[in-house]
Short mmCIF file of C-alpha atoms and ligand atoms in Angstrom, two decimals:
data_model
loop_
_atom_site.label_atom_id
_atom_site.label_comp_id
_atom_site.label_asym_id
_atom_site.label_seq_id
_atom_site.Cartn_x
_atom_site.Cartn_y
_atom_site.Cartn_z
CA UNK A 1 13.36 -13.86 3.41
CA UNK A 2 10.61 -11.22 3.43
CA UNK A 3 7.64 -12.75 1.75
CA UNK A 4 5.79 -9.96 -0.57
CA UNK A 5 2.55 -10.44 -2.44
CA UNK A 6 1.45 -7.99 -5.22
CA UNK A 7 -1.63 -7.74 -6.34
CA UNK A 8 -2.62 -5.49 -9.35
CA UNK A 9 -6.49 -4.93 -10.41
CA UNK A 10 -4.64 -5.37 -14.13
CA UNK A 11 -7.40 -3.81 -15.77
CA UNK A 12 -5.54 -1.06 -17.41
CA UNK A 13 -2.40 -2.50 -18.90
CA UNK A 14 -5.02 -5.27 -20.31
CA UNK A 15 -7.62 -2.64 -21.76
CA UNK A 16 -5.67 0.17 -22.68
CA UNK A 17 -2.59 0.83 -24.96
CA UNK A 18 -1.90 4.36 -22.85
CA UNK A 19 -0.88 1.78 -19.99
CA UNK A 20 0.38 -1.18 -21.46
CA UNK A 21 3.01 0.96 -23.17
CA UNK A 22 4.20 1.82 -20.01
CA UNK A 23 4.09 -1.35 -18.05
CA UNK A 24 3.41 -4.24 -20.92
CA UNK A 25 3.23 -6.92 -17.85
CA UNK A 26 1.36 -4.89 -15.89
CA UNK A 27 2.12 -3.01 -12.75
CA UNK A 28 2.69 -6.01 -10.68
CA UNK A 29 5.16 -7.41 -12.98
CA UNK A 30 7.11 -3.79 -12.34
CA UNK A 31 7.19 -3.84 -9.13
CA UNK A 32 8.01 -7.54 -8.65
CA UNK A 33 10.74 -7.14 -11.11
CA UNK A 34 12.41 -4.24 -9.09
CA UNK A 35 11.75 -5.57 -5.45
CA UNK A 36 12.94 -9.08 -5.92
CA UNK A 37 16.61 -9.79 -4.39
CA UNK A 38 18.38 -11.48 -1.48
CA UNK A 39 15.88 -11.19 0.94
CA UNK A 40 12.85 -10.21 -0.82
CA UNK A 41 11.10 -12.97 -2.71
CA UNK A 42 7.63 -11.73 -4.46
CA UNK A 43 4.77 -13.55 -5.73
CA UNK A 44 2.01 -11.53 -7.56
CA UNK A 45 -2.10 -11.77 -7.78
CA UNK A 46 -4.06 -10.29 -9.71
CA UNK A 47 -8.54 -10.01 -9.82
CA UNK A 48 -8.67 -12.45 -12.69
CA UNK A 49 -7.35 -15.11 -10.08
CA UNK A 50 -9.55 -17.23 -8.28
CA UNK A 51 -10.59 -15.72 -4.95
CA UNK A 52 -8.51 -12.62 -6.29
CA UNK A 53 -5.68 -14.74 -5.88
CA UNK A 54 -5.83 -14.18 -1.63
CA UNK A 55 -7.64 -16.43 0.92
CA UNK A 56 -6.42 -17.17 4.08
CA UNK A 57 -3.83 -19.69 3.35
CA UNK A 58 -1.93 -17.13 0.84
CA UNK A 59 -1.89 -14.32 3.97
CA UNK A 60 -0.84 -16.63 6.23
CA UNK A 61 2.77 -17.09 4.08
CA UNK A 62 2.53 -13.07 3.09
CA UNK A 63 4.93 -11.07 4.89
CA UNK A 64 4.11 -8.16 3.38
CA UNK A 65 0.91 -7.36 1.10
CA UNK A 66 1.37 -4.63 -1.81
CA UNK A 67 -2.06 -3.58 -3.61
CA UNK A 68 -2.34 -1.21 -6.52
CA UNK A 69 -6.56 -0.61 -7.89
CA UNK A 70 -8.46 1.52 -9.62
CA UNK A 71 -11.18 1.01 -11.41
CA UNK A 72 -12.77 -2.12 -9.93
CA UNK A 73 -12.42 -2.09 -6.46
CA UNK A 74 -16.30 -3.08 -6.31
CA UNK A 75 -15.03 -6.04 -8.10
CA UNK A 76 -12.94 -7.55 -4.73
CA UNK A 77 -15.30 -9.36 -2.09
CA UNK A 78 -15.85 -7.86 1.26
CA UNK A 79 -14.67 -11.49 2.38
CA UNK A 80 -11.35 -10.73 0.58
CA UNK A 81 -11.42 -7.25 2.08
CA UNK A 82 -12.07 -8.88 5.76
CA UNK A 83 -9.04 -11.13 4.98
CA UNK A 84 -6.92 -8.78 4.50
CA UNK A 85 -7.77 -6.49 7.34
CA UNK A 86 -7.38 -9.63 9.76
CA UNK A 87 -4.19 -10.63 8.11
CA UNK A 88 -2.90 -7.08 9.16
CA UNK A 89 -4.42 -6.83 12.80
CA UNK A 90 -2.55 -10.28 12.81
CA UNK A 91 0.92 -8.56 12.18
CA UNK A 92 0.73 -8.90 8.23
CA UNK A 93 2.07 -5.58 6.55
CA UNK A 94 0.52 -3.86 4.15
CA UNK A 95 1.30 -1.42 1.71
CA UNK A 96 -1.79 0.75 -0.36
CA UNK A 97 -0.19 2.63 -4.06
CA UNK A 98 -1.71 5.56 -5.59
CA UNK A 99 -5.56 5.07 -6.29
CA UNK A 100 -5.65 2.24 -3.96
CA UNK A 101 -6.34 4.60 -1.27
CA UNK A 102 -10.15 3.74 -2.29
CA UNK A 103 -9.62 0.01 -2.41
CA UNK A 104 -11.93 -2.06 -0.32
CA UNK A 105 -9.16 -3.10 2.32
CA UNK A 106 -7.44 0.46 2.68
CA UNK A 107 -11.01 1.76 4.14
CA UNK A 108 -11.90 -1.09 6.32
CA UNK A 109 -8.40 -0.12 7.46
CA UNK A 110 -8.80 3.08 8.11
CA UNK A 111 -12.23 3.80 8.77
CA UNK A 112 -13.23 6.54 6.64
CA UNK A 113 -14.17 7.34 3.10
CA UNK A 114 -10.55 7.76 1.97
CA UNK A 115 -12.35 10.58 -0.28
CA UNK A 116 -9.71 13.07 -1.68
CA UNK A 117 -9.12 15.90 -5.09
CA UNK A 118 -7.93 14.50 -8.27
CA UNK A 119 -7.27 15.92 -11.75
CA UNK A 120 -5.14 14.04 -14.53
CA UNK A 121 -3.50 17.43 -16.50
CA UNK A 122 0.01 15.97 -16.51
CA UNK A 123 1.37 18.24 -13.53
CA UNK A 124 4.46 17.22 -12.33
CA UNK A 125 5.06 16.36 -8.67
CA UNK A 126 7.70 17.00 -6.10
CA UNK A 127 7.59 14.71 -2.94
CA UNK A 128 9.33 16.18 0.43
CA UNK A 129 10.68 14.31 2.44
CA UNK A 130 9.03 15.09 6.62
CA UNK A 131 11.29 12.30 8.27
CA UNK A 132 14.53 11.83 6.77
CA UNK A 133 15.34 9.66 9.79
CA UNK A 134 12.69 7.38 9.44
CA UNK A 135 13.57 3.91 7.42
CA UNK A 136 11.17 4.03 5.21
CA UNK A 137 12.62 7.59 4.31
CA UNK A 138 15.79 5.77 4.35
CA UNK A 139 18.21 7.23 1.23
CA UNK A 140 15.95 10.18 -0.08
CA UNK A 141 17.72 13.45 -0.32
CA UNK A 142 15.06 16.05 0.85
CA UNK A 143 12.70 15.74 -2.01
CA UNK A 144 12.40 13.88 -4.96
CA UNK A 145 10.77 14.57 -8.75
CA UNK A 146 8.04 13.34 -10.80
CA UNK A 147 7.80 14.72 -14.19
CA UNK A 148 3.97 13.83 -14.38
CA UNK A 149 1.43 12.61 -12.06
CA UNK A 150 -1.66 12.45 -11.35
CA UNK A 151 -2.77 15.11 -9.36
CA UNK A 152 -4.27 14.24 -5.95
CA UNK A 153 -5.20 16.94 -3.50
CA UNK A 154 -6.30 17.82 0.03
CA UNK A 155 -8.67 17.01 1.92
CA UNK A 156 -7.92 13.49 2.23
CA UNK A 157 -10.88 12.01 4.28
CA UNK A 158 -8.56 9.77 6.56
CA UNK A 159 -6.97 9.22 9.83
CA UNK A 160 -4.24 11.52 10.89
CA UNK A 161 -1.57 9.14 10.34
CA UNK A 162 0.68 7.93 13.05
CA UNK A 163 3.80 9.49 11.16
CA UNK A 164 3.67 11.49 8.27
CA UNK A 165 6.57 10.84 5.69
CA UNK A 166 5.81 12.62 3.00
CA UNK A 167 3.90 15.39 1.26
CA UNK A 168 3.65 15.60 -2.21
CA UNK A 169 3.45 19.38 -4.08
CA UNK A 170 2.06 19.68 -7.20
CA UNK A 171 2.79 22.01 -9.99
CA UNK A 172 -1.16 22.92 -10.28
CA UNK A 173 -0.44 24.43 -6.66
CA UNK A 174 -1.82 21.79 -4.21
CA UNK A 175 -0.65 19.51 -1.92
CA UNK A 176 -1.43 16.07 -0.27
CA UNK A 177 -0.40 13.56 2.22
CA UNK A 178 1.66 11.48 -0.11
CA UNK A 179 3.23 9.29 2.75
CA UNK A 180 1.29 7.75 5.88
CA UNK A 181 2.61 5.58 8.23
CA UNK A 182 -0.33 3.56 10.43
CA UNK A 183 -0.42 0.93 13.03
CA UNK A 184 -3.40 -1.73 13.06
CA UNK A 185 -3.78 -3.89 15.71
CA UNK A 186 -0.44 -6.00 15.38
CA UNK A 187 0.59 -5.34 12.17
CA UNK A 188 1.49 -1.72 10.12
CA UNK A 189 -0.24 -0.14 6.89
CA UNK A 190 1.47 2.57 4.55
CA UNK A 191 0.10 4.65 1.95
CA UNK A 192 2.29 5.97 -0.85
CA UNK A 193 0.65 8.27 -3.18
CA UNK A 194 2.17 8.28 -6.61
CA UNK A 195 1.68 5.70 -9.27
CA UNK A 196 -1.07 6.37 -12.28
CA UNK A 197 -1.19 3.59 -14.87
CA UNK A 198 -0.04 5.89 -17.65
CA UNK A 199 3.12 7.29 -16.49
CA UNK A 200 6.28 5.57 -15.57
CA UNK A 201 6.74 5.78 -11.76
CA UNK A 202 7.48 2.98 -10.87
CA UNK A 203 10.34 2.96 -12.63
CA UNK A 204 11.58 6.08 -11.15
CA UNK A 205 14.28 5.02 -8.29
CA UNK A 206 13.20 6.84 -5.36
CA UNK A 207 9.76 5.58 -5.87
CA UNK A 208 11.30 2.10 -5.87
CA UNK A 209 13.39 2.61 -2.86
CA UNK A 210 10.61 4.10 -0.57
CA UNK A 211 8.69 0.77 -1.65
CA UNK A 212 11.44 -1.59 -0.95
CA UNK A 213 12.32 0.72 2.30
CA UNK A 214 8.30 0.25 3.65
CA UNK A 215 8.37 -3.36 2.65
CA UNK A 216 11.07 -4.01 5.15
CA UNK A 217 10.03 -1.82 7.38
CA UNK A 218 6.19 -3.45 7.41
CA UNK A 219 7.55 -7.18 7.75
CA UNK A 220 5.65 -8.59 10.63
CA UNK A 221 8.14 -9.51 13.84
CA UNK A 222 5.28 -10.86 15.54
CA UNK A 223 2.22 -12.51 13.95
CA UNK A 224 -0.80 -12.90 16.28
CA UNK A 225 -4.02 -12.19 16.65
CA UNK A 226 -4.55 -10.54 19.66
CA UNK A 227 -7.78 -12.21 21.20
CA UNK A 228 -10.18 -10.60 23.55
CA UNK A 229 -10.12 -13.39 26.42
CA UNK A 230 -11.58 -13.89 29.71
CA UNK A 231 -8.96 -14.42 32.04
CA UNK A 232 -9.05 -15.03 35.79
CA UNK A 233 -7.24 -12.10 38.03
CA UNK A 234 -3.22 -12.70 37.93
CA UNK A 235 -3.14 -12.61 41.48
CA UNK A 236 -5.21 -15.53 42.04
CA UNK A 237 -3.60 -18.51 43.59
CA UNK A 238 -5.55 -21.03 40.72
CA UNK A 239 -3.17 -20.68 37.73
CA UNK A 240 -3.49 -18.18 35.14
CA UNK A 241 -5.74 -19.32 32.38
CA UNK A 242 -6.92 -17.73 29.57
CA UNK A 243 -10.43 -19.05 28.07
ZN1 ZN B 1 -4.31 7.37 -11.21
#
């Protein structure tokens, strides 16, 4: 079984009927409900938990860690951001939705400011498919539709990602990096653009399948954190040690 852990800010879908219409258990609860099945099993966390619902015993039994936040991102410990960074140089997955491309974690990940355009006017999106080889990719025709989304926009202040999946196209005319593919030390970290709180995405089955695609693709095959050790030469006739 691939363990998955959502967590959801659930600020939103708590404060304001615009997204609780759309997802009335919030948008954990919708993507839990569509990724659970034979070999996924998904437990969700949310900020009101204690600790934000992750310390190191909860990584340590997380396959694969999902994160969707927006408004309170200043709300999440650097401690809980440092977790999660280690869990993933450790060979944890982790997957960053939509505006979480400004959470805590997702820049200690990446390095940078994770700065990018934005506009909410109800454009609609279409996402393009770059690898259709790649598993994550796995069962998209070329493109898919979203009838609204936020718009996000280029520049987006990050790494050039180690594959490029996707790139979304907006009907306001711009375009943006809607699918990046990274490694971290031992473990893997994909961003996946679309998602706003007020329109129903995540219901939409493409979005679902690149999820469920990238949470299989993510799940660790080796979990280790690779040390930084002083070792005697291999050649040496005393054994090799490490210490
Ligand atoms: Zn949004």
């Amino acid at each position: 079984m691939i363990r998955v852990l959502v967590w959801n800010e659930f600020h939103h879908e708590r404060t304001e009927e615009s997204a609780r219409r759309v997802y009335p258990n919030g948008i954990h609860n919708a993507i839990a409900d569509f990724l659970r099945c034979d070999d996924i099993e998904v437990r969700t966390a949310t900020l009101q938990d204690p600790d934000c619902g992750i310390t190191k015993e909860v990584l340590d039994e997380t396959d694969v860690l999902i994160w969707w936040g927006h408004m309170k991102h200043h709300e999440v410990p650097d401690s809980v951001a440092n977790l999660v960074r280690d869990a993933v140089l450790s060979g944890m997955g982790a997957i960053f939705l939509h505006s979480g491309h400004h959470s805590k974690p997702f820049r200690t990940l990446m390095g940078t400011s994770a700065n990018l355009t934005w506009r909410e006017s109800g454009d609609s999106e279409r996402l393009w498919v770059i690898e259709p080889s790649h598993p994550i990719t796995r069962g998209i025709d070329r493109s898919f539709f979203l009838e609204h989304e936020e718009t996000y926009g280029e520049p987006f202040v990050i790494p050039s990602p180690d594959r490029l999946l996707l790139i979304g196209n907006f009907s306001g005319g711009e375009v943006f990096r809607a699918g990046c593919l990274y490694n971290r030390g031992n473990g893997k970290v994909f961003y996946f653009q679309p998602g706003h709180e007020t329109f129903p995405t995540y219901y939409v089955p493409e979005v679902q399948t690149v999820i469920r695609n990238a949470v299989r693709f993510l799940a660790p095959t080796y979990r280790e954190m690779t040390g930084c050790p002083h070792v005697r030469r291999v050649t040496d006739p005393e054994p090799y040690v490490i210490g």
